[in-house]
CSV table of N, CA and C in Angstrom, one decimal:
chain,number,residue,atom,x,y,z
A,1,MET,N,87.7,-42.3,-58.9
A,1,MET,CA,86.6,-41.7,-59.5
A,1,MET,C,86.6,-40.3,-59.1
A,2,ALA,N,86.6,-39.6,-60.1
A,2,ALA,CA,86.6,-38.2,-60.0
A,2,ALA,C,85.2,-37.7,-59.9
A,3,SER,N,85.0,-36.8,-58.9
A,3,SER,CA,83.7,-36.3,-58.7
A,3,SER,C,83.4,-35.1,-59.7
A,4,LYS,N,82.2,-35.2,-60.1
A,4,LYS,CA,81.9,-34.1,-61.0
A,4,LYS,C,81.2,-33.0,-60.2
A,5,LYS,N,81.8,-31.9,-60.4
A,5,LYS,CA,81.2,-30.7,-59.8
A,5,LYS,C,80.3,-30.1,-60.8
A,6,LYS,N,79.2,-29.7,-60.2
A,6,LYS,CA,78.3,-29.0,-61.1
A,6,LYS,C,78.7,-27.6,-61.1
A,7,PRO,N,78.7,-27.1,-62.3
A,7,PRO,CA,79.1,-25.7,-62.4
A,7,PRO,C,78.1,-24.8,-61.6
A,8,SER,N,78.6,-23.9,-60.8
A,8,SER,CA,77.7,-23.0,-60.0
A,8,SER,C,77.2,-21.9,-60.9
A,9,LYS,N,76.0,-21.8,-60.7
A,9,LYS,CA,75.4,-20.7,-61.4
A,9,LYS,C,75.5,-19.4,-60.6
A,10,SER,N,76.1,-18.5,-61.2
A,10,SER,CA,76.2,-17.3,-60.4
A,10,SER,C,75.0,-16.4,-60.7
A,11,LYS,N,74.4,-16.0,-59.6
A,11,LYS,CA,73.3,-15.1,-59.8
A,11,LYS,C,73.7,-13.7,-59.8
A,12,ALA,N,73.1,-13.0,-60.6
A,12,ALA,CA,73.4,-11.6,-60.6
A,12,ALA,C,72.8,-10.9,-59.4
A,13,LYS,N,73.6,-10.3,-58.7
A,13,LYS,CA,73.0,-9.6,-57.5
A,13,LYS,C,72.6,-8.2,-57.9
A,14,LYS,N,71.4,-7.9,-57.4
A,14,LYS,CA,70.8,-6.6,-57.7
A,14,LYS,C,71.4,-5.6,-56.6
A,15,LYS,N,71.7,-4.5,-57.1
A,15,LYS,CA,72.2,-3.5,-56.2
A,15,LYS,C,70.9,-2.8,-55.7
A,16,SER,N,70.8,-2.7,-54.3
A,16,SER,CA,69.7,-2.0,-53.8
A,16,SER,C,70.1,-0.6,-53.4
A,17,ALA,N,69.1,0.2,-53.4
A,17,ALA,CA,69.3,1.6,-53.1
A,17,ALA,C,69.3,1.8,-51.6
A,18,GLY,N,69.0,0.9,-50.8
A,18,GLY,CA,68.9,1.0,-49.3
A,18,GLY,C,68.3,-0.2,-48.7
A,19,PRO,N,68.0,-0.1,-47.5
A,19,PRO,CA,67.4,-1.3,-46.9
A,19,PRO,C,66.0,-1.6,-47.5
A,20,ALA,N,65.6,-2.8,-47.4
A,20,ALA,CA,64.3,-3.2,-48.0
A,20,ALA,C,63.2,-2.5,-47.2
A,21,PRO,N,62.2,-2.1,-47.8
A,21,PRO,CA,61.0,-1.4,-47.1
A,21,PRO,C,60.4,-2.4,-46.1
A,22,ARG,N,60.0,-1.9,-45.0
A,22,ARG,CA,59.4,-2.7,-44.0
A,22,ARG,C,57.9,-2.8,-44.3
A,23,ILE,N,57.4,-3.9,-44.2
A,23,ILE,CA,56.0,-4.1,-44.4
A,23,ILE,C,55.3,-4.1,-43.0
A,24,ILE,N,54.4,-3.2,-42.8
A,24,ILE,CA,53.8,-3.1,-41.5
A,24,ILE,C,52.4,-3.8,-41.6
A,25,THR,N,52.3,-4.7,-40.8
A,25,THR,CA,51.0,-5.4,-40.8
A,25,THR,C,50.1,-4.8,-39.7
A,26,PRO,N,48.9,-4.5,-40.0
A,26,PRO,CA,48.0,-3.9,-38.9
A,26,PRO,C,47.8,-4.8,-37.8
A,27,THR,N,47.7,-4.2,-36.6
A,27,THR,CA,47.4,-5.0,-35.4
A,27,THR,C,45.9,-5.0,-35.2
A,28,VAL,N,45.4,-6.2,-35.1
A,28,VAL,CA,44.0,-6.4,-34.9
A,28,VAL,C,43.7,-6.6,-33.5
A,29,ILE,N,42.9,-5.7,-32.9
A,29,ILE,CA,42.5,-5.8,-31.5
A,29,ILE,C,41.1,-6.5,-31.4
A,30,VAL,N,41.1,-7.6,-30.8
A,30,VAL,CA,39.8,-8.3,-30.6
A,30,VAL,C,39.3,-8.0,-29.2
A,31,GLN,N,38.2,-7.5,-29.2
A,31,GLN,CA,37.6,-7.2,-27.9
A,31,GLN,C,36.8,-8.4,-27.4
A,32,ALA,N,37.0,-8.8,-26.2
A,32,ALA,CA,36.2,-9.9,-25.7
A,32,ALA,C,34.8,-9.5,-25.5
A,33,PRO,N,33.9,-10.4,-25.7
A,33,PRO,CA,32.5,-10.1,-25.5
A,33,PRO,C,32.2,-9.8,-24.1
A,34,PRO,N,31.2,-8.9,-23.8
A,34,PRO,CA,30.9,-8.6,-22.4
A,34,PRO,C,30.4,-9.8,-21.7
A,35,PRO,N,30.7,-9.9,-20.4
A,35,PRO,CA,30.2,-11.0,-19.6
A,35,PRO,C,28.7,-11.1,-19.7
A,36,PRO,N,28.1,-12.3,-19.6
A,36,PRO,CA,26.7,-12.4,-19.7
A,36,PRO,C,26.1,-11.7,-18.5
A,37,LYS,N,25.0,-11.0,-18.7
A,37,LYS,CA,24.2,-10.4,-17.7
A,37,LYS,C,23.5,-11.4,-16.8
A,38,VAL,N,23.7,-11.2,-15.5
A,38,VAL,CA,23.0,-12.1,-14.6
A,38,VAL,C,21.5,-11.6,-14.6
A,39,VAL,N,20.6,-12.4,-15.0
A,39,VAL,CA,19.2,-12.0,-15.0
A,39,VAL,C,18.6,-12.6,-13.7
A,40,LEU,N,18.2,-11.6,-12.9
A,40,LEU,CA,17.5,-12.0,-11.6
A,40,LEU,C,16.0,-12.2,-11.9
A,41,PRO,N,15.4,-13.1,-11.3
A,41,PRO,CA,14.0,-13.2,-11.5
A,41,PRO,C,13.3,-12.0,-10.9
A,42,GLU,N,12.2,-11.6,-11.6
A,42,GLU,CA,11.5,-10.5,-11.1
A,42,GLU,C,10.8,-10.8,-9.8
A,43,GLY,N,10.6,-9.9,-9.0
A,43,GLY,CA,9.9,-10.1,-7.8
A,43,GLY,C,10.8,-10.6,-6.6
A,44,PRO,N,10.2,-11.0,-5.6
A,44,PRO,CA,10.9,-11.4,-4.4
A,44,PRO,C,11.8,-12.6,-4.6
A,45,SER,N,12.9,-12.7,-3.8
A,45,SER,CA,13.8,-13.9,-3.9
A,45,SER,C,13.3,-14.9,-2.9
A,46,TYR,N,14.0,-16.1,-2.9
A,46,TYR,CA,13.7,-17.1,-1.9
A,46,TYR,C,14.0,-16.6,-0.5
A,47,GLU,N,15.1,-15.8,-0.4
A,47,GLU,CA,15.5,-15.3,0.9
A,47,GLU,C,14.5,-14.3,1.4
A,48,ASP,N,13.9,-13.5,0.5
A,48,ASP,CA,12.8,-12.6,0.9
A,48,ASP,C,11.6,-13.4,1.4
A,49,ALA,N,11.3,-14.5,0.7
A,49,ALA,CA,10.2,-15.3,1.2
A,49,ALA,C,10.5,-16.0,2.5
A,50,ARG,N,11.7,-16.4,2.7
A,50,ARG,CA,12.1,-17.0,4.0
A,50,ARG,C,11.9,-16.0,5.2
A,51,VAL,N,12.4,-14.8,5.0
A,51,VAL,CA,12.3,-13.8,6.0
A,51,VAL,C,10.8,-13.5,6.3
A,52,PHE,N,10.1,-13.3,5.2
A,52,PHE,CA,8.7,-13.0,5.3
A,52,PHE,C,7.9,-14.1,6.1
A,53,LEU,N,8.2,-15.3,5.7
A,53,LEU,CA,7.5,-16.4,6.4
A,53,LEU,C,7.8,-16.5,7.9
A,54,GLU,N,9.0,-16.2,8.2
A,54,GLU,CA,9.4,-16.1,9.7
A,54,GLU,C,8.6,-15.1,10.4
A,55,LEU,N,8.4,-13.9,9.8
A,55,LEU,CA,7.7,-12.9,10.4
A,55,LEU,C,6.2,-13.2,10.5
A,56,VAL,N,5.7,-13.9,9.4
A,56,VAL,CA,4.3,-14.4,9.4
A,56,VAL,C,4.1,-15.4,10.6
A,57,GLY,N,5.1,-16.3,10.7
A,57,GLY,CA,5.0,-17.3,11.7
A,57,GLY,C,4.8,-16.7,13.1
A,58,LEU,N,5.4,-15.6,13.4
A,58,LEU,CA,5.2,-14.9,14.7
A,58,LEU,C,3.7,-14.6,15.0
A,59,THR,N,3.0,-14.3,13.9
A,59,THR,CA,1.6,-13.9,14.1
A,59,THR,C,0.7,-15.1,14.5
A,60,PHE,N,1.2,-16.3,14.3
A,60,PHE,CA,0.5,-17.5,14.7
A,60,PHE,C,0.8,-18.0,16.1
A,61,THR,N,1.7,-17.3,16.8
A,61,THR,CA,1.9,-17.7,18.2
A,61,THR,C,0.7,-17.3,19.0
A,62,PRO,N,0.4,-18.1,20.0
A,62,PRO,CA,-0.7,-17.8,20.9
A,62,PRO,C,-0.6,-16.4,21.5
A,63,HIS,N,0.6,-16.0,21.9
A,63,HIS,CA,0.8,-14.7,22.5
A,63,HIS,C,0.4,-13.6,21.6
A,64,PHE,N,1.0,-13.6,20.3
A,64,PHE,CA,0.7,-12.6,19.4
A,64,PHE,C,-0.8,-12.6,18.9
A,65,ALA,N,-1.3,-13.8,18.7
A,65,ALA,CA,-2.7,-13.9,18.2
A,65,ALA,C,-3.6,-13.3,19.2
A,66,THR,N,-3.4,-13.6,20.4
A,66,THR,CA,-4.3,-13.0,21.5
A,66,THR,C,-4.2,-11.5,21.5
A,67,ALA,N,-3.0,-11.0,21.4
A,67,ALA,CA,-2.7,-9.6,21.4
A,67,ALA,C,-3.4,-8.9,20.2
A,68,ARG,N,-3.2,-9.5,19.0
A,68,ARG,CA,-3.8,-8.9,17.8
A,68,ARG,C,-5.3,-8.9,17.9
A,69,ASP,N,-5.9,-10.0,18.3
A,69,ASP,CA,-7.3,-10.1,18.3
A,69,ASP,C,-7.9,-9.1,19.3
A,70,TRP,N,-7.3,-8.9,20.5
A,70,TRP,CA,-7.7,-7.9,21.5
A,70,TRP,C,-7.6,-6.6,20.9
A,71,PHE,N,-6.4,-6.3,20.2
A,71,PHE,CA,-6.1,-5.0,19.7
A,71,PHE,C,-7.2,-4.6,18.7
A,72,LEU,N,-7.5,-5.4,17.8
A,72,LEU,CA,-8.5,-5.1,16.7
A,72,LEU,C,-9.9,-5.1,17.3
A,73,GLY,N,-10.2,-6.0,18.2
A,73,GLY,CA,-11.6,-6.1,18.7
A,73,GLY,C,-12.0,-5.2,19.9
A,74,ARG,N,-11.1,-5.1,20.9
A,74,ARG,CA,-11.5,-4.4,22.1
A,74,ARG,C,-10.7,-3.2,22.5
A,75,PHE,N,-9.5,-3.0,21.9
A,75,PHE,CA,-8.7,-1.9,22.2
A,75,PHE,C,-9.4,-0.6,21.8
A,76,ASP,N,-9.5,0.3,22.7
A,76,ASP,CA,-10.1,1.6,22.4
A,76,ASP,C,-9.6,2.6,23.5
A,77,ALA,N,-8.9,3.6,23.0
A,77,ALA,CA,-8.4,4.7,23.9
A,77,ALA,C,-8.5,6.0,23.2
A,78,LYS,N,-9.1,7.0,23.8
A,78,LYS,CA,-9.3,8.3,23.2
A,78,LYS,C,-8.0,9.1,23.3
A,79,ASP,N,-7.3,8.9,24.4
A,79,ASP,CA,-6.1,9.6,24.6
A,79,ASP,C,-5.2,8.8,25.6
A,80,LEU,N,-4.1,9.4,26.0
A,80,LEU,CA,-3.2,8.7,26.9
A,80,LEU,C,-3.8,8.5,28.3
A,81,VAL,N,-4.6,9.5,28.8
A,81,VAL,CA,-5.2,9.3,30.1
A,81,VAL,C,-6.2,8.2,30.1
A,82,ASP,N,-7.0,8.1,29.0
A,82,ASP,CA,-8.0,7.0,28.8
A,82,ASP,C,-7.2,5.7,28.7
A,83,PHE,N,-6.1,5.6,28.0
A,83,PHE,CA,-5.3,4.4,27.8
A,83,PHE,C,-4.8,3.9,29.2
A,84,ARG,N,-4.3,4.8,30.0
A,84,ARG,CA,-3.7,4.5,31.3
A,84,ARG,C,-4.8,4.1,32.3
A,85,THR,N,-6.0,4.7,32.1
A,85,THR,CA,-7.1,4.3,33.0
A,85,THR,C,-7.6,2.9,32.7
A,86,LYS,N,-7.8,2.6,31.4
A,86,LYS,CA,-8.3,1.3,31.0
A,86,LYS,C,-7.3,0.2,31.1
A,87,TYR,N,-6.0,0.6,30.8
A,87,TYR,CA,-5.0,-0.4,30.6
A,87,TYR,C,-3.7,-0.1,31.5
A,88,PRO,N,-3.8,-0.3,32.8
A,88,PRO,CA,-2.6,0.1,33.6
A,88,PRO,C,-1.4,-0.7,33.2
A,89,ASP,N,-0.2,-0.1,33.6
A,89,ASP,CA,1.1,-0.7,33.2
A,89,ASP,C,1.3,-2.2,33.4
A,90,ASP,N,0.6,-2.7,34.5
A,90,ASP,CA,0.8,-4.1,34.8
A,90,ASP,C,-0.3,-5.0,34.3
A,91,SER,N,-1.1,-4.5,33.4
A,91,SER,CA,-2.2,-5.3,32.9
A,91,SER,C,-1.8,-6.1,31.6
A,92,ASP,N,-2.5,-7.1,31.4
A,92,ASP,CA,-2.3,-7.9,30.1
A,92,ASP,C,-2.6,-7.1,28.9
A,93,GLU,N,-3.6,-6.2,29.0
A,93,GLU,CA,-4.0,-5.4,27.9
A,93,GLU,C,-2.8,-4.4,27.5
A,94,TYR,N,-2.2,-3.8,28.5
A,94,TYR,CA,-1.1,-2.9,28.3
A,94,TYR,C,0.0,-3.7,27.6
A,95,ALA,N,0.3,-4.9,28.0
A,95,ALA,CA,1.4,-5.7,27.3
A,95,ALA,C,0.9,-6.1,25.9
A,96,ARG,N,-0.3,-6.3,25.7
A,96,ARG,CA,-0.8,-6.6,24.3
A,96,ARG,C,-0.6,-5.4,23.4
A,97,PHE,N,-0.9,-4.2,23.9
A,97,PHE,CA,-0.7,-3.0,23.1
A,97,PHE,C,0.8,-3.0,22.7
A,98,TRP,N,1.7,-3.2,23.6
A,98,TRP,CA,3.1,-3.1,23.3
A,98,TRP,C,3.6,-4.2,22.4
A,99,THR,N,2.9,-5.4,22.5
A,99,THR,CA,3.2,-6.5,21.6
A,99,THR,C,2.9,-6.2,20.2
A,100,VAL,N,1.7,-5.7,19.9
A,100,VAL,CA,1.3,-5.4,18.6
A,100,VAL,C,2.1,-4.3,18.0
A,101,CYS,N,2.2,-3.2,18.7
A,101,CYS,CA,3.0,-2.0,18.2
A,101,CYS,C,4.4,-2.4,18.0
A,102,GLY,N,5.0,-3.3,18.9
A,102,GLY,CA,6.4,-3.7,18.7
A,102,GLY,C,6.6,-4.6,17.5
A,103,TRP,N,5.6,-5.4,17.2
A,103,TRP,CA,5.7,-6.2,16.0
A,103,TRP,C,5.7,-5.4,14.7
A,104,PHE,N,4.9,-4.4,14.7
A,104,PHE,CA,4.9,-3.5,13.5
A,104,PHE,C,6.1,-2.6,13.5
A,105,GLU,N,6.6,-2.2,14.6
A,105,GLU,CA,7.9,-1.5,14.7
A,105,GLU,C,9.0,-2.3,14.1
A,106,THR,N,9.1,-3.6,14.5
A,106,THR,CA,10.1,-4.5,14.0
A,106,THR,C,10.0,-4.7,12.5
A,107,ALA,N,8.8,-4.8,11.9
A,107,ALA,CA,8.6,-4.9,10.5
A,107,ALA,C,9.1,-3.7,9.8
A,108,GLY,N,8.8,-2.5,10.4
A,108,GLY,CA,9.2,-1.2,9.8
A,108,GLY,C,10.8,-1.1,9.8
A,109,VAL,N,11.4,-1.5,10.9
A,109,VAL,CA,12.9,-1.5,10.9
A,109,VAL,C,13.4,-2.4,9.8
A,110,MET,N,12.9,-3.6,9.7
A,110,MET,CA,13.4,-4.5,8.7
A,110,MET,C,13.2,-4.0,7.3
A,111,MET,N,12.0,-3.4,7.0
A,111,MET,CA,11.8,-2.9,5.7
A,111,MET,C,12.6,-1.7,5.4
A,112,LYS,N,12.8,-0.8,6.3
A,112,LYS,CA,13.7,0.3,6.1
A,112,LYS,C,15.1,-0.2,5.8
A,113,ALA,N,15.6,-1.2,6.4
A,113,ALA,CA,16.9,-1.8,6.1
A,113,ALA,C,17.0,-2.7,4.9
A,114,LYS,N,15.8,-2.8,4.2
A,114,LYS,CA,15.7,-3.6,3.0
A,114,LYS,C,15.9,-5.1,3.3
A,115,LEU,N,15.5,-5.5,4.5
A,115,LEU,CA,15.5,-6.9,4.9
A,115,LEU,C,14.2,-7.6,4.8
A,116,LEU,N,13.2,-6.8,4.5
A,116,LEU,CA,11.8,-7.3,4.4
A,116,LEU,C,11.2,-6.7,3.1
A,117,ASN,N,10.8,-7.6,2.2
A,117,ASN,CA,10.2,-7.2,0.9
A,117,ASN,C,8.8,-6.6,1.1
A,118,ALA,N,8.7,-5.4,0.6
A,118,ALA,CA,7.4,-4.6,0.7
A,118,ALA,C,6.3,-5.3,0.0
A,119,ASP,N,6.5,-5.9,-1.2
A,119,ASP,CA,5.5,-6.5,-2.0
A,119,ASP,C,4.9,-7.7,-1.2
A,120,LEU,N,5.7,-8.5,-0.6
A,120,LEU,CA,5.2,-9.6,0.2
A,120,LEU,C,4.5,-9.1,1.4
A,121,PHE,N,5.1,-8.2,2.1
A,121,PHE,CA,4.5,-7.7,3.4
A,121,PHE,C,3.1,-7.1,3.2
A,122,PHE,N,3.1,-6.1,2.3
A,122,PHE,CA,1.8,-5.3,2.1
A,122,PHE,C,0.7,-6.1,1.3
A,123,ASP,N,1.1,-7.2,0.7
A,123,ASP,CA,0.2,-8.0,0.0
A,123,ASP,C,-0.5,-8.9,1.1
A,124,ARG,N,0.1,-9.1,2.2
A,124,ARG,CA,-0.4,-9.9,3.3
A,124,ARG,C,-1.0,-9.2,4.5
A,125,PHE,N,-0.4,-8.0,4.8
A,125,PHE,CA,-0.8,-7.3,6.0
A,125,PHE,C,-1.3,-5.9,5.7
A,126,ALA,N,-2.3,-5.5,6.5
A,126,ALA,CA,-2.8,-4.2,6.5
A,126,ALA,C,-2.4,-3.4,7.7
A,127,VAL,N,-1.5,-2.4,7.6
A,127,VAL,CA,-1.0,-1.7,8.7
A,127,VAL,C,-1.9,-0.6,9.2
A,128,GLY,N,-2.6,0.0,8.2
A,128,GLY,CA,-3.5,1.1,8.6
A,128,GLY,C,-4.5,0.9,9.7
A,129,PRO,N,-5.2,-0.2,9.7
A,129,PRO,CA,-6.2,-0.4,10.8
A,129,PRO,C,-5.5,-0.4,12.2
A,130,PHE,N,-4.3,-1.0,12.3
A,130,PHE,CA,-3.6,-1.0,13.6
A,130,PHE,C,-3.1,0.4,13.9
A,131,TRP,N,-2.5,1.1,13.0
A,131,TRP,CA,-1.9,2.4,13.2
A,131,TRP,C,-3.1,3.3,13.6
A,132,ASN,N,-4.2,3.3,12.9
A,132,ASN,CA,-5.3,4.2,13.2
A,132,ASN,C,-5.8,4.1,14.7
A,133,LYS,N,-5.7,2.9,15.2
A,133,LYS,CA,-6.1,2.6,16.6
A,133,LYS,C,-5.0,3.1,17.6
A,134,ALA,N,-3.8,3.0,17.2
A,134,ALA,CA,-2.7,3.2,18.1
A,134,ALA,C,-2.1,4.6,18.1
A,135,LYS,N,-2.3,5.3,17.0
A,135,LYS,CA,-1.6,6.6,16.8
A,135,LYS,C,-1.8,7.6,17.9
A,136,VAL,N,-3.0,7.8,18.4
A,136,VAL,CA,-3.2,8.8,19.4
A,136,VAL,C,-2.4,8.5,20.7
A,137,VAL,N,-2.3,7.2,21.1
A,137,VAL,CA,-1.6,6.8,22.2
A,137,VAL,C,-0.1,6.9,21.9
A,138,VAL,N,0.3,6.5,20.7
A,138,VAL,CA,1.8,6.5,20.4
A,138,VAL,C,2.3,7.9,20.4
A,139,HIS,N,1.5,8.8,19.7
A,139,HIS,CA,2.0,10.2,19.7
A,139,HIS,C,2.0,10.9,21.1
A,140,ALA,N,1.1,10.5,21.9
A,140,ALA,CA,1.1,11.0,23.3
A,140,ALA,C,2.3,10.5,24.1
A,141,LEU,N,2.6,9.2,23.9
A,141,LEU,CA,3.8,8.6,24.6
A,141,LEU,C,5.1,9.2,24.1
A,142,GLN,N,5.1,9.5,22.8
A,142,GLN,CA,6.3,10.1,22.2
A,142,GLN,C,6.5,11.5,22.9
A,143,LYS,N,5.4,12.3,22.9
A,143,LYS,CA,5.5,13.6,23.5
A,143,LYS,C,5.9,13.6,25.0
A,144,GLU,N,5.2,12.7,25.7
A,144,GLU,CA,5.4,12.6,27.1
A,144,GLU,C,6.8,12.2,27.5
A,145,SER,N,7.4,11.2,26.7
A,145,SER,CA,8.7,10.7,27.0
A,145,SER,C,9.8,11.5,26.4
A,146,GLY,N,9.5,12.3,25.4
A,146,GLY,CA,10.5,13.1,24.7
A,146,GLY,C,11.2,12.2,23.7
A,147,GLN,N,10.7,11.0,23.4
A,147,GLN,CA,11.3,10.0,22.5
A,147,GLN,C,10.5,9.9,21.2
A,148,LYS,N,10.9,10.8,20.3
A,148,LYS,CA,10.2,10.8,19.0
A,148,LYS,C,10.4,9.4,18.3
A,149,GLU,N,11.5,8.7,18.6
A,149,GLU,CA,11.8,7.5,17.9
A,149,GLU,C,10.9,6.3,18.4
A,150,LEU,N,10.1,6.5,19.5
A,150,LEU,CA,9.2,5.5,20.0
A,150,LEU,C,8.2,5.1,18.9
A,151,PHE,N,8.3,3.9,18.4
A,151,PHE,CA,7.4,3.4,17.4
A,151,PHE,C,7.4,4.2,16.1
A,152,GLU,N,8.6,4.9,15.8
A,152,GLU,CA,8.7,5.7,14.6
A,152,GLU,C,8.7,4.8,13.4
A,153,ASN,N,9.1,3.6,13.5
A,153,ASN,CA,9.1,2.7,12.3
A,153,ASN,C,7.8,2.1,12.0
A,154,PHE,N,6.9,2.0,13.0
A,154,PHE,CA,5.5,1.6,12.9
A,154,PHE,C,4.9,2.7,12.1
A,155,GLU,N,5.1,4.0,12.4
A,155,GLU,CA,4.5,5.1,11.7
A,155,GLU,C,5.0,5.2,10.3
A,156,TRP,N,6.4,5.0,10.2
A,156,TRP,CA,7.0,5.0,8.8
A,156,TRP,C,6.3,3.9,7.9
A,157,LEU,N,6.1,2.7,8.6
A,157,LEU,CA,5.5,1.6,7.8
A,157,LEU,C,4.1,1.9,7.3
A,158,VAL,N,3.3,2.6,8.0
A,158,VAL,CA,2.0,3.0,7.5
A,158,VAL,C,2.1,4.0,6.3
A,159,ARG,N,3.0,4.9,6.4
A,159,ARG,CA,3.2,5.8,5.3
A,159,ARG,C,3.8,5.0,4.0
A,160,ARG,N,4.6,4.1,4.3
A,160,ARG,CA,5.2,3.3,3.2
A,160,ARG,C,4.1,2.4,2.6
A,161,GLU,N,3.2,2.0,3.4
A,161,GLU,CA,2.0,1.2,2.9
A,161,GLU,C,1.2,2.0,1.9
A,162,LEU,N,0.9,3.3,2.3
A,162,LEU,CA,0.1,4.2,1.4
A,162,LEU,C,0.8,4.4,0.1
A,163,SER,N,2.1,4.6,0.1
A,163,SER,CA,2.8,4.8,-1.2
A,163,SER,C,2.9,3.5,-2.0
A,164,TRP,N,3.0,2.4,-1.3
A,164,TRP,CA,3.0,1.1,-2.0
A,164,TRP,C,1.7,0.9,-2.7
A,165,HIS,N,0.5,1.2,-2.1
A,165,HIS,CA,-0.8,1.1,-2.7
A,165,HIS,C,-0.9,2.0,-3.9
A,166,LYS,N,-0.4,3.3,-3.7
A,166,LYS,CA,-0.5,4.2,-4.8
A,166,LYS,C,0.3,3.8,-6.0
A,167,SER,N,1.5,3.2,-5.8
A,167,SER,CA,2.3,2.7,-6.9
A,167,SER,C,1.7,1.5,-7.6
A,168,ARG,N,0.9,0.8,-6.9
A,168,ARG,CA,0.2,-0.4,-7.6
A,168,ARG,C,-1.0,0.1,-8.4
A,169,GLU,N,-1.6,1.2,-8.0
A,169,GLU,CA,-2.7,1.8,-8.7
A,169,GLU,C,-2.3,2.2,-10.1
A,170,LYS,N,-1.0,2.8,-10.2
A,170,LYS,CA,-0.5,3.3,-11.4
A,170,LYS,C,-0.1,2.2,-12.4
A,171,ALA,N,0.2,1.0,-11.8
A,171,ALA,CA,0.7,-0.1,-12.7
A,171,ALA,C,-0.4,-0.8,-13.4
């Protein structure tokens, strides 16, 4: 059996004048969407509240409560001589003065370092009445000792309290 070959169709070849033109497809750059913004809740965080509550807790200790009540109720010194006459270095009253001023100094240090939320603190505590009673003695102690840094953060805290109240008046 003889195979039948199909006759081949010859295609006419076109003569080209050169290489075929290149088709350039545009490159599409797709930009990824920006990452979602982390939305923090307004106001203090839970960590701010924890730190604040620890500081508040100190005010409920018998030692601090006694010192605070004495300071607001009975402490009275016109100057450093009056302070030393009424409250000698080895007296309970002298220790109470340092306890109260030291607590506010600590709060000032923490707030300056942004470890204590001002809104929480100033919404709960009034620094001014304590500072107004202590400032004459504090300034005299600073001058006498040559240590301007003595209770400087307590003093800073009362200035910060004033600016905090002014900012809330504007709001």
